[in-house]
Amino acid sequence: MKKCKVRFAPSPTGPLHIGGARSALFNYLFASHQNGEMVMRIEDTDLERSRREYEDEIIESLQWLGIKWGEGVAQGGENGPYRQTERLEIYRQYVQELLDKGMAYYCFCTQEELEMERQEQLANGNMQRYSGKCSDLSDQEIEERIEAGIKPSIRFRVPQNQIYVVDDLVRGRVSFESDNSGDFIIAKSDGIPVYNFAVVIDDVLMGISHVIRAEEHLSNTPRQIMLYEALNFARPEFAHISLILGSDRQKMSKRHGATSLVQYREMGYLPEALFNFLALLGWSPQGEEEILSPEEIIKGFTLDRVAKSPAVFDLDKLNWVNQQYLKKKSNGELAEMLKPYLSESEYADDIKRLNDFQYGLLVEAVRDHLVCLSDVTRHMDVFFREAVYEEEALRALEEEGVMTVLQGFRDELPQFSEPVEAKEFIKAMVKKLKLKPKNVYMPLRSALSGQTHGPELPFLILIWGREECLRRIDNAIARIR
Ligand code: GLU
């Protein structure tokens, strides 16, 4: 059996889309499951839209996600170069082979002529396809046109009355009639091959056994198969994976929020969470458990468990998955990971002034409230802003006996060195004042922070320190008076 070898072949015309990341991941999972290989090829023949920055960003995004490959633009390999614009000479030879065999021909039609042809077909209600006008030019006619300086494109002569059948590993048997396609361009007049041509040459020369890609390329497959046959190449297996839809079941677009991997990275979603979440976009594991390590996913990943129906991108689910992975992080790890986000916070200077111990407490106090890392800045007000009294807090401060609580706290407050000491201290107050815990906690929290909810009070007290607590209590007392 041919060794399993897959490829991911992005066009560097924008950041890596969630759908692209999912295709790359499925290739990686499929290959890893059977100890196969993966190639990373850059399809940059769209000269106007391709950018090196996007290429770098795509590669970085994939590496961040945890996808590894053995051959590609960065590290090279024996089937390189891996950037299509560096392979033009290779494509030229195969274009020539088709020309020599009479399976392709020069086409001198201009854009205007082609457009006119299209309009006519449209007006007559005919199928829109190339008329074949240049398909039977004589050698002399060709020479004359070339001498006149017209640069031809090259068209593939589509065989008539053929049916092409693909046993797609996800979609099942799909068939296409060749008559639906007019002779199509394989190389443009500037010599650059089109996607359908370059992809075939590359997949063959790079030894690709399985082409796993987005469903939108299913319609390109018949043209590619025609080229495999014309060049006497063995075909790879094909697997077209379904679209990703937004929660409203429309094709995922900017309307649905972030669509590129790098946006999720910037928001502070963890790569292992996205790896897990993206794997579940179309693939279903055998058991109930959905939080799975890369090794577990690889072990269970087969294409017969990949759905034919579209996958729905559910942000709530991603949030949930991310939280599961955040929970696995130690405080120390999280403390480091949150730093870049906190340095963007409006309280960056206050946070920098905290000692390591206080900073650790800050992280511990907020960690369970985070959906993603960037969320952390939303939770900083309570620590660093002057208390803004919510209505509920004001009501809590109007209750009977509140002054005794605040005064008692104020008069006996020591400098704590652990949250548990603050906790014990408040417990002792409860006992001494013979009150319900709530009737001590609530006024204290309200007075100190202006809110009735928030991080655990002992953590707040430690992070503020004794002086700041006294200042806050005094403000509250003055306010009540
Ligand atoms: N360059 C194509 C794309 O980005 C790749 C299609 C394929 O995998 O054949 O969609």
GROMACS .gro file of C-alpha atoms and ligand atoms in nm:
model
  491
    1MET     CA    1   0.000   0.000   0.000
    2LYS     CA    2   0.114   0.352  -0.079
    3LYS     CA    3   0.242   0.540   0.221
    4CYS     CA    4  -0.009   0.784   0.362
    5LYS     CA    5   0.092   1.136   0.277
    6VAL     CA    6  -0.130   1.440   0.298
    7ARG     CA    7  -0.085   1.807   0.234
    8PHE     CA    8  -0.223   2.137   0.345
    9ALA     CA    9  -0.203   2.390   0.064
   10PRO     CA   10  -0.318   2.734   0.170
   11SER     CA   11  -0.328   3.034  -0.059
   12PRO     CA   12  -0.159   3.317   0.129
   13THR     CA   13  -0.423   3.575   0.048
   14GLY     CA   14  -0.539   3.642   0.404
   15PRO     CA   15  -0.504   3.520   0.760
   16LEU     CA   16  -0.573   3.154   0.832
   17HIS     CA   17  -0.950   3.112   0.851
   18ILE     CA   18  -1.110   2.879   1.105
   19GLY     CA   19  -1.213   2.655   0.814
   20GLY     CA   20  -0.856   2.641   0.684
   21ALA     CA   21  -0.727   2.559   1.028
   22ARG     CA   22  -0.981   2.278   1.053
   23SER     CA   23  -0.872   2.138   0.712
   24ALA     CA   24  -0.510   2.151   0.817
   25LEU     CA   25  -0.595   1.981   1.145
   26PHE     CA   26  -0.795   1.701   0.979
   27ASN     CA   27  -0.503   1.634   0.746
   28TYR     CA   28  -0.267   1.624   1.039
   29LEU     CA   29  -0.493   1.396   1.242
   30PHE     CA   30  -0.553   1.163   0.951
   31ALA     CA   31  -0.183   1.131   0.872
   32SER     CA   32  -0.076   1.101   1.235
   33HIS     CA   33  -0.332   0.826   1.295
   34GLN     CA   34  -0.145   0.606   1.048
   35ASN     CA   35   0.204   0.736   1.098
   36GLY     CA   36   0.188   0.914   0.767
   37GLU     CA   37   0.352   1.233   0.647
   38MET     CA   38   0.234   1.583   0.585
   39VAL     CA   39   0.343   1.848   0.339
   40MET     CA   40   0.281   2.219   0.371
   41ARG     CA   41   0.261   2.381   0.028
   42ILE     CA   42   0.199   2.745  -0.047
   43GLU     CA   43  -0.035   2.808  -0.341
   44ASP     CA   44   0.060   3.159  -0.432
   45THR     CA   45  -0.020   3.169  -0.802
   46ASP     CA   46  -0.268   3.450  -0.746
   47LEU     CA   47   0.008   3.705  -0.773
   48GLU     CA   48  -0.210   4.002  -0.694
   49ARG     CA   49  -0.358   3.875  -0.372
   50SER     CA   50  -0.077   3.658  -0.234
   51ARG     CA   51   0.146   3.811   0.033
   52ARG     CA   52   0.449   3.681   0.214
   53GLU     CA   53   0.318   3.827   0.543
   54TYR     CA   54   0.010   3.609   0.516
   55GLU     CA   55   0.224   3.306   0.442
   56ASP     CA   56   0.427   3.368   0.757
   57GLU     CA   57   0.115   3.428   0.958
   58ILE     CA   58  -0.052   3.110   0.836
   59ILE     CA   59   0.252   2.902   0.919
   60GLU     CA   60   0.284   3.061   1.261
   61SER     CA   61  -0.085   3.002   1.332
   62LEU     CA   62  -0.056   2.635   1.240
   63GLN     CA   63   0.253   2.587   1.453
   64TRP     CA   64   0.083   2.761   1.742
   65LEU     CA   65  -0.214   2.527   1.706
   66GLY     CA   66   0.020   2.231   1.741
   67ILE     CA   67   0.021   2.100   1.385
   68LYS     CA   68   0.349   1.955   1.267
   69TRP     CA   69   0.463   1.865   0.918
   70GLY     CA   70   0.779   1.719   0.771
   71GLU     CA   71   0.808   1.896   0.437
   72GLY     CA   72   0.729   2.252   0.350
   73VAL     CA   73   0.838   2.603   0.270
   74ALA     CA   74   1.022   2.665   0.594
   75GLN     CA   75   1.213   2.340   0.638
   76GLY     CA   76   1.236   2.223   0.276
   77GLY     CA   77   1.231   1.856   0.179
   78GLU     CA   78   1.309   1.635  -0.116
   79ASN     CA   79   1.007   1.739  -0.320
   80GLY     CA   80   1.059   2.113  -0.304
   81PRO     CA   81   1.036   2.392  -0.375
   82TYR     CA   82   0.708   2.413  -0.186
   83ARG     CA   83   0.595   2.753  -0.305
   84GLN     CA   84   0.412   2.733  -0.636
   85THR     CA   85   0.563   3.048  -0.782
   86GLU     CA   86   0.901   2.875  -0.749
   87ARG     CA   87   0.779   2.576  -0.949
   88LEU     CA   88   0.681   2.749  -1.272
   89GLU     CA   89   0.939   2.564  -1.480
   90ILE     CA   90   0.800   2.231  -1.362
   91TYR     CA   91   0.445   2.327  -1.462
   92ARG     CA   92   0.568   2.455  -1.796
   93GLN     CA   93   0.703   2.111  -1.885
   94TYR     CA   94   0.371   1.944  -1.819
   95VAL     CA   95   0.180   2.211  -2.008
   96GLN     CA   96   0.414   2.139  -2.299
   97GLU     CA   97   0.348   1.769  -2.269
   98LEU     CA   98  -0.026   1.829  -2.306
   99LEU     CA   99   0.031   2.063  -2.599
  100ASP     CA  100   0.251   1.804  -2.768
  101LYS     CA  101  -0.010   1.537  -2.722
  102GLY     CA  102  -0.279   1.764  -2.863
  103MET     CA  103  -0.461   1.755  -2.532
  104ALA     CA  104  -0.421   2.126  -2.484
  105TYR     CA  105  -0.412   2.419  -2.723
  106TYR     CA  106  -0.326   2.786  -2.749
  107CYS     CA  107  -0.612   3.025  -2.699
  108PHE     CA  108  -0.584   3.380  -2.829
  109CYS     CA  109  -0.925   3.503  -2.726
  110THR     CA  110  -0.919   3.834  -2.546
  111GLN     CA  111  -1.111   3.911  -2.227
  112GLU     CA  112  -1.355   4.120  -2.434
  113GLU     CA  113  -1.420   3.838  -2.678
  114LEU     CA  114  -1.478   3.592  -2.398
  115GLU     CA  115  -1.710   3.833  -2.226
  116MET     CA  116  -1.911   3.882  -2.545
  117GLU     CA  117  -1.936   3.508  -2.589
  118ARG     CA  118  -2.064   3.477  -2.233
  119GLN     CA  119  -2.326   3.747  -2.283
  120GLU     CA  120  -2.451   3.578  -2.599
  121GLN     CA  121  -2.481   3.242  -2.427
  122LEU     CA  122  -2.662   3.409  -2.144
  123ALA     CA  123  -2.903   3.584  -2.380
  124ASN     CA  124  -2.975   3.257  -2.564
  125GLY     CA  125  -3.019   3.066  -2.242
  126ASN     CA  126  -2.725   2.839  -2.321
  127MET     CA  127  -2.483   2.688  -2.074
  128GLN     CA  128  -2.190   2.923  -2.024
  129ARG     CA  129  -1.869   2.767  -2.136
  130TYR     CA  130  -1.587   2.830  -2.376
  131SER     CA  131  -1.703   2.785  -2.737
  132GLY     CA  132  -1.385   2.617  -2.854
  133LYS     CA  133  -1.310   2.896  -3.095
  134CYS     CA  134  -0.932   2.846  -3.082
  135SER     CA  135  -0.939   2.469  -3.051
  136ASP     CA  136  -0.862   2.394  -3.413
  137LEU     CA  137  -0.626   2.668  -3.524
  138SER     CA  138  -0.369   2.559  -3.779
  139ASP     CA  139   0.002   2.586  -3.704
  140GLN     CA  140   0.018   2.881  -3.937
  141GLU     CA  141  -0.268   3.063  -3.767
  142ILE     CA  142  -0.101   3.010  -3.434
  143GLU     CA  143   0.233   3.136  -3.564
  144GLU     CA  144   0.077   3.447  -3.713
  145ARG     CA  145  -0.091   3.539  -3.389
  146ILE     CA  146   0.220   3.481  -3.184
  147GLU     CA  147   0.423   3.688  -3.428
  148ALA     CA  148   0.165   3.963  -3.395
  149GLY     CA  149   0.259   3.971  -3.028
  150ILE     CA  150  -0.058   3.817  -2.887
  151LYS     CA  151   0.019   3.618  -2.575
  152PRO     CA  152  -0.191   3.301  -2.568
  153SER     CA  153  -0.331   3.123  -2.271
  154ILE     CA  154  -0.336   2.745  -2.278
  155ARG     CA  155  -0.661   2.551  -2.265
  156PHE     CA  156  -0.717   2.189  -2.181
  157ARG     CA  157  -0.924   1.999  -2.434
  158VAL     CA  158  -1.200   1.846  -2.224
  159PRO     CA  159  -1.288   1.492  -2.339
  160GLN     CA  160  -1.648   1.464  -2.450
  161ASN     CA  161  -1.915   1.228  -2.315
  162GLN     CA  162  -1.715   1.112  -2.018
  163ILE     CA  163  -1.842   1.043  -1.672
  164TYR     CA  164  -1.596   1.084  -1.389
  165VAL     CA  165  -1.663   0.900  -1.068
  166VAL     CA  166  -1.501   0.974  -0.736
  167ASP     CA  167  -1.544   0.762  -0.428
  168ASP     CA  168  -1.501   1.045  -0.188
  169LEU     CA  169  -1.397   0.920   0.156
  170VAL     CA  170  -1.643   1.155   0.326
  171ARG     CA  171  -1.916   1.220   0.070
  172GLY     CA  172  -1.936   0.874  -0.084
  173ARG     CA  173  -1.972   0.820  -0.458
  174VAL     CA  174  -1.995   1.141  -0.660
  175SER     CA  175  -2.005   1.157  -1.039
  176PHE     CA  176  -1.958   1.436  -1.288
  177GLU     CA  177  -2.024   1.461  -1.660
  178SER     CA  178  -1.745   1.605  -1.870
  179ASP     CA  179  -1.997   1.776  -2.096
  180ASN     CA  180  -2.074   2.023  -1.820
  181SER     CA  181  -1.733   2.173  -1.860
  182GLY     CA  182  -1.598   2.373  -2.154
  183ASP     CA  183  -1.228   2.358  -2.240
  184PHE     CA  184  -1.065   2.531  -1.948
  185ILE     CA  185  -0.751   2.737  -1.909
  186ILE     CA  186  -0.456   2.561  -1.745
  187ALA     CA  187  -0.200   2.836  -1.791
  188LYS     CA  188  -0.272   3.204  -1.823
  189SER     CA  189  -0.118   3.424  -2.090
  190ASP     CA  190   0.153   3.533  -1.844
  191GLY     CA  191   0.258   3.168  -1.812
  192ILE     CA  192   0.123   3.124  -1.459
  193PRO     CA  193  -0.070   2.799  -1.421
  194VAL     CA  194  -0.417   2.802  -1.270
  195TYR     CA  195  -0.495   2.630  -0.942
  196ASN     CA  196  -0.656   2.321  -1.097
  197PHE     CA  197  -0.345   2.248  -1.298
  198ALA     CA  198  -0.075   2.328  -1.045
  199VAL     CA  199  -0.252   2.134  -0.771
  200VAL     CA  200  -0.250   1.815  -0.979
  201ILE     CA  201   0.116   1.839  -1.073
  202ASP     CA  202   0.216   1.914  -0.715
  203ASP     CA  203   0.005   1.646  -0.555
  204VAL     CA  204   0.154   1.389  -0.790
  205LEU     CA  205   0.516   1.500  -0.765
  206MET     CA  206   0.493   1.535  -0.389
  207GLY     CA  207   0.357   1.182  -0.356
  208ILE     CA  208   0.026   1.282  -0.199
  209SER     CA  209  -0.192   0.979  -0.126
  210HIS     CA  210  -0.495   1.157   0.021
  211VAL     CA  211  -0.634   1.497  -0.066
  212ILE     CA  212  -0.840   1.616   0.230
  213ARG     CA  213  -0.987   1.960   0.179
  214ALA     CA  214  -1.291   2.182   0.204
  215GLU     CA  215  -1.615   2.084   0.035
  216GLU     CA  216  -1.598   2.394  -0.184
  217HIS     CA  217  -1.326   2.219  -0.385
  218LEU     CA  218  -1.547   1.925  -0.475
  219SER     CA  219  -1.655   2.112  -0.786
  220ASN     CA  220  -1.290   2.146  -0.891
  221THR     CA  221  -1.230   1.774  -0.861
  222PRO     CA  222  -1.359   1.669  -1.206
  223ARG     CA  223  -1.119   1.905  -1.383
  224GLN     CA  224  -0.838   1.774  -1.173
  225ILE     CA  225  -0.932   1.416  -1.254
  226MET     CA  226  -0.933   1.498  -1.626
  227LEU     CA  227  -0.576   1.620  -1.586
  228TYR     CA  228  -0.469   1.312  -1.390
  229GLU     CA  229  -0.596   1.099  -1.673
  230ALA     CA  230  -0.449   1.311  -1.950
  231LEU     CA  231  -0.106   1.295  -1.791
  232ASN     CA  232  -0.135   0.926  -1.700
  233PHE     CA  233  -0.101   0.997  -1.332
  234ALA     CA  234  -0.249   0.774  -1.064
  235ARG     CA  235  -0.512   0.964  -0.867
  236PRO     CA  236  -0.498   1.015  -0.496
  237GLU     CA  237  -0.797   0.946  -0.273
  238PHE     CA  238  -1.022   1.244  -0.212
  239ALA     CA  239  -1.207   1.350   0.101
  240HIS     CA  240  -1.409   1.670   0.101
  241ILE     CA  241  -1.505   1.793   0.443
  242SER     CA  242  -1.821   1.992   0.501
  243LEU     CA  243  -1.860   2.361   0.545
  244ILE     CA  244  -1.851   2.530   0.881
  245LEU     CA  245  -2.167   2.728   0.951
  246GLY     CA  246  -2.231   3.001   1.205
  247SER     CA  247  -2.484   2.941   1.481
  248ASP     CA  248  -2.757   3.079   1.250
  249ARG     CA  249  -2.668   2.803   1.001
  250GLN     CA  250  -2.535   3.050   0.747
  251LYS     CA  251  -2.187   3.014   0.604
  252MET     CA  252  -1.942   3.137   0.865
  253SER     CA  253  -1.840   3.495   0.793
  254LYS     CA  254  -1.721   3.808   0.970
  255ARG     CA  255  -2.078   3.866   1.081
  256HIS     CA  256  -2.038   3.574   1.318
  257GLY     CA  257  -1.745   3.736   1.496
  258ALA     CA  258  -1.384   3.631   1.474
  259THR     CA  259  -1.315   3.408   1.175
  260SER     CA  260  -0.938   3.380   1.176
  261LEU     CA  261  -0.728   3.170   1.405
  262VAL     CA  262  -0.504   3.460   1.495
  263GLN     CA  263  -0.802   3.653   1.635
  264TYR     CA  264  -0.878   3.369   1.875
  265ARG     CA  265  -0.513   3.352   1.967
  266GLU     CA  266  -0.513   3.723   2.044
  267MET     CA  267  -0.826   3.693   2.256
  268GLY     CA  268  -0.642   3.438   2.463
  269TYR     CA  269  -0.796   3.111   2.364
  270LEU     CA  270  -0.552   2.831   2.434
  271PRO     CA  271  -0.407   2.638   2.140
  272GLU     CA  272  -0.491   2.305   2.301
  273ALA     CA  273  -0.854   2.417   2.341
  274LEU     CA  274  -0.881   2.517   1.976
  275PHE     CA  275  -0.712   2.195   1.869
  276ASN     CA  276  -0.973   2.000   2.062
  277PHE     CA  277  -1.266   2.220   1.956
  278LEU     CA  278  -1.174   2.222   1.585
  279ALA     CA  279  -1.135   1.845   1.586
  280LEU     CA  280  -1.496   1.822   1.700
  281LEU     CA  281  -1.613   2.041   1.411
  282GLY     CA  282  -1.715   1.755   1.189
  283TRP     CA  283  -1.547   1.461   1.357
  284SER     CA  284  -1.708   1.277   1.646
  285PRO     CA  285  -1.519   1.068   1.895
  286GLN     CA  286  -1.640   0.721   1.980
  287GLY     CA  287  -1.721   0.785   2.347
  288GLU     CA  288  -1.907   1.060   2.529
  289GLU     CA  289  -1.597   1.244   2.646
  290GLU     CA  290  -1.526   1.557   2.446
  291ILE     CA  291  -1.222   1.694   2.623
  292LEU     CA  292  -0.951   1.491   2.457
  293SER     CA  293  -0.575   1.522   2.429
  294PRO     CA  294  -0.411   1.539   2.085
  295GLU     CA  295  -0.296   1.180   2.133
  296GLU     CA  296  -0.649   1.063   2.207
  297ILE     CA  297  -0.788   1.251   1.909
  298ILE     CA  298  -0.524   1.110   1.676
  299LYS     CA  299  -0.595   0.761   1.803
  300GLY     CA  300  -0.966   0.790   1.729
  301PHE     CA  301  -0.950   0.992   1.410
  302THR     CA  302  -1.081   0.816   1.102
  303LEU     CA  303  -1.265   0.968   0.808
  304ASP     CA  304  -1.565   0.741   0.854
  305ARG     CA  305  -1.639   0.937   1.170
  306VAL     CA  306  -1.637   1.267   0.981
  307ALA     CA  307  -1.986   1.400   0.913
  308LYS     CA  308  -2.124   1.474   0.569
  309SER     CA  309  -2.350   1.744   0.708
  310PRO     CA  310  -2.214   2.090   0.782
  311ALA     CA  311  -2.053   2.158   1.118
  312VAL     CA  312  -2.187   2.442   1.329
  313PHE     CA  313  -1.943   2.675   1.498
  314ASP     CA  314  -2.079   2.714   1.849
  315LEU     CA  315  -1.896   2.986   2.040
  316ASP     CA  316  -2.048   2.879   2.372
  317LYS     CA  317  -1.897   2.540   2.322
  318LEU     CA  318  -1.557   2.684   2.237
  319ASN     CA  319  -1.580   2.895   2.553
  320TRP     CA  320  -1.662   2.590   2.756
  321VAL     CA  321  -1.378   2.390   2.605
  322ASN     CA  322  -1.138   2.676   2.666
  323GLN     CA  323  -1.242   2.694   3.030
  324GLN     CA  324  -1.172   2.326   3.071
  325TYR     CA  325  -0.817   2.384   2.950
  326LEU     CA  326  -0.773   2.698   3.159
  327LYS     CA  327  -0.863   2.493   3.465
  328LYS     CA  328  -0.574   2.261   3.392
  329LYS     CA  329  -0.320   2.543   3.415
  330SER     CA  330  -0.133   2.598   3.739
  331ASN     CA  331  -0.150   2.941   3.900
  332GLY     CA  332   0.209   3.002   3.803
  333GLU     CA  333   0.142   2.920   3.439
  334LEU     CA  334  -0.165   3.138   3.429
  335ALA     CA  335   0.016   3.422   3.601
  336GLU     CA  336   0.268   3.426   3.315
  337MET     CA  337   0.007   3.387   3.043
  338LEU     CA  338  -0.202   3.674   3.175
  339LYS     CA  339   0.083   3.924   3.193
  340PRO     CA  340   0.063   4.047   2.833
  341TYR     CA  341  -0.310   4.105   2.870
  342LEU     CA  342  -0.279   4.280   3.203
  343SER     CA  343  -0.010   4.506   3.070
  344GLU     CA  344  -0.276   4.639   2.832
  345SER     CA  345  -0.518   4.703   3.117
  346GLU     CA  346  -0.588   5.055   3.233
  347TYR     CA  347  -0.450   4.945   3.572
  348ALA     CA  348  -0.123   4.816   3.428
  349ASP     CA  349   0.080   5.039   3.662
  350ASP     CA  350  -0.111   4.934   3.972
  351ILE     CA  351  -0.066   4.571   3.874
  352LYS     CA  352   0.305   4.620   3.821
  353ARG     CA  353   0.332   4.755   4.174
  354LEU     CA  354   0.200   4.431   4.324
  355ASN     CA  355   0.462   4.198   4.466
  356ASP     CA  356   0.475   3.843   4.331
  357PHE     CA  357   0.267   3.710   4.615
  358GLN     CA  358  -0.009   3.966   4.565
  359TYR     CA  359   0.000   3.912   4.191
  360GLY     CA  360  -0.040   3.540   4.246
  361LEU     CA  361  -0.344   3.610   4.462
  362LEU     CA  362  -0.490   3.833   4.198
  363VAL     CA  363  -0.465   3.549   3.945
  364GLU     CA  364  -0.613   3.302   4.189
  365ALA     CA  365  -0.899   3.539   4.265
  366VAL     CA  366  -1.008   3.579   3.903
  367ARG     CA  367  -0.910   3.256   3.733
  368ASP     CA  368  -1.245   3.082   3.765
  369HIS     CA  369  -1.422   3.374   3.603
  370LEU     CA  370  -1.220   3.370   3.282
  371VAL     CA  371  -1.352   3.237   2.953
  372CYS     CA  372  -1.036   3.340   2.770
  373LEU     CA  373  -0.722   3.521   2.881
  374SER     CA  374  -0.816   3.865   2.751
  375ASP     CA  375  -1.122   3.850   2.976
  376VAL     CA  376  -0.896   3.921   3.268
  377THR     CA  377  -0.896   4.297   3.212
  378ARG     CA  378  -1.273   4.305   3.264
  379HIS     CA  379  -1.223   4.182   3.617
  380MET     CA  380  -0.972   4.439   3.734
  381ASP     CA  381  -1.201   4.727   3.831
  382VAL     CA  382  -1.287   4.588   4.169
  383PHE     CA  383  -0.922   4.567   4.270
  384PHE     CA  384  -0.798   4.899   4.153
  385ARG     CA  385  -1.080   5.141   4.099
  386GLU     CA  386  -1.203   5.371   4.373
  387ALA     CA  387  -1.517   5.203   4.514
  388VAL     CA  388  -1.822   5.297   4.313
  389TYR     CA  389  -2.122   5.215   4.527
  390GLU     CA  390  -2.386   5.002   4.363
  391GLU     CA  391  -2.741   5.045   4.481
  392GLU     CA  392  -2.746   4.704   4.641
  393ALA     CA  393  -2.427   4.781   4.827
  394LEU     CA  394  -2.573   5.106   4.958
  395ARG     CA  395  -2.875   4.920   5.082
  396ALA     CA  396  -2.651   4.668   5.255
  397LEU     CA  397  -2.475   4.954   5.429
  398GLU     CA  398  -2.802   5.092   5.561
  399GLU     CA  399  -2.878   4.779   5.759
  400GLU     CA  400  -2.875   4.792   6.134
  401GLY     CA  401  -2.549   4.718   6.310
  402VAL     CA  402  -2.335   4.786   6.005
  403MET     CA  403  -2.135   5.055   6.179
  404THR     CA  404  -2.030   4.815   6.454
  405VAL     CA  405  -1.902   4.574   6.193
  406LEU     CA  406  -1.707   4.835   6.000
  407GLN     CA  407  -1.570   4.998   6.312
  408GLY     CA  408  -1.471   4.663   6.459
  409PHE     CA  409  -1.293   4.564   6.139
  410ARG     CA  410  -1.118   4.898   6.126
  411ASP     CA  411  -0.997   4.895   6.485
  412GLU     CA  412  -0.857   4.547   6.490
  413LEU     CA  413  -0.732   4.501   6.137
  414PRO     CA  414  -0.378   4.361   6.134
  415GLN     CA  415  -0.148   4.319   5.835
  416PHE     CA  416  -0.226   3.970   5.702
  417SER     CA  417   0.021   3.756   5.520
  418GLU     CA  418  -0.217   3.484   5.389
  419PRO     CA  419  -0.581   3.495   5.274
  420VAL     CA  420  -0.663   3.226   5.527
  421GLU     CA  421  -0.563   3.467   5.809
  422ALA     CA  422  -0.811   3.724   5.678
  423LYS     CA  423  -1.073   3.454   5.662
  424GLU     CA  424  -1.007   3.352   6.022
  425PHE     CA  425  -1.015   3.714   6.130
  426ILE     CA  426  -1.362   3.768   5.979
  427LYS     CA  427  -1.480   3.439   6.126
  428ALA     CA  428  -1.368   3.557   6.468
  429MET     CA  429  -1.562   3.882   6.415
  430VAL     CA  430  -1.876   3.683   6.333
  431LYS     CA  431  -1.837   3.493   6.655
  432LYS     CA  432  -1.760   3.793   6.869
  433LEU     CA  433  -2.045   4.006   6.733
  434LYS     CA  434  -2.283   3.710   6.741
  435LEU     CA  435  -2.402   3.779   6.387
  436LYS     CA  436  -2.477   3.564   6.087
  437PRO     CA  437  -2.171   3.540   5.859
  438LYS     CA  438  -2.368   3.714   5.587
  439ASN     CA  439  -2.425   4.014   5.810
  440VAL     CA  440  -2.053   4.059   5.847
  441TYR     CA  441  -1.937   3.969   5.500
  442MET     CA  442  -2.194   4.177   5.317
  443PRO     CA  443  -2.130   4.512   5.485
  444LEU     CA  444  -1.754   4.459   5.467
  445ARG     CA  445  -1.759   4.372   5.101
  446SER     CA  446  -1.998   4.655   5.023
  447ALA     CA  447  -1.794   4.909   5.215
  448LEU     CA  448  -1.460   4.801   5.075
  449SER     CA  449  -1.552   4.744   4.713
  450GLY     CA  450  -1.888   4.917   4.664
  451GLN     CA  451  -2.027   4.590   4.529
  452THR     CA  452  -2.213   4.298   4.672
  453HIS     CA  453  -2.046   4.044   4.442
  454GLY     CA  454  -1.692   3.985   4.337
  455PRO     CA  455  -1.378   3.789   4.409
  456GLU     CA  456  -1.340   3.628   4.749
  457LEU     CA  457  -1.311   3.892   5.018
  458PRO     CA  458  -0.994   3.758   5.187
  459PHE     CA  459  -0.814   3.779   4.851
  460LEU     CA  460  -0.928   4.136   4.801
  461ILE     CA  461  -0.813   4.232   5.150
  462LEU     CA  462  -0.470   4.082   5.095
  463ILE     CA  463  -0.423   4.244   4.757
  464TRP     CA  464  -0.522   4.585   4.888
  465GLY     CA  465  -0.312   4.554   5.203
  466ARG     CA  466  -0.392   4.704   5.542
  467GLU     CA  467  -0.347   5.072   5.455
  468GLU     CA  468  -0.573   5.057   5.150
  469CYS     CA  469  -0.838   4.862   5.344
  470LEU     CA  470  -0.838   5.128   5.616
  471ARG     CA  471  -0.869   5.404   5.363
  472ARG     CA  472  -1.161   5.231   5.194
  473ILE     CA  473  -1.339   5.158   5.522
  474ASP     CA  474  -1.295   5.517   5.635
  475ASN     CA  475  -1.444   5.642   5.311
  476ALA     CA  476  -1.742   5.415   5.358
  477ILE     CA  477  -1.788   5.521   5.720
  478ALA     CA  478  -1.774   5.888   5.622
  479ARG     CA  479  -2.029   5.821   5.356
  480ILE     CA  480  -2.271   5.651   5.593
  481ARG     CA  481  -2.240   5.935   5.845
  482GLU     N1  482  -0.507   2.667  -0.227
  482GLU     C1  483  -0.633   2.604  -0.210
  482GLU     C2  484  -0.710   2.675  -0.101
  482GLU     O1  485  -0.651   2.745  -0.023
  482GLU     C3  486  -0.612   2.459  -0.176
  482GLU     C4  487  -0.715   2.370  -0.227
  482GLU     C5  488  -0.675   2.225  -0.215
  482GLU     O2  489  -0.649   2.183  -0.102
  482GLU     O3  490  -0.669   2.157  -0.318
  482GLU     O4  491  -0.829   2.664  -0.093
   0.00000   0.00000   0.00000
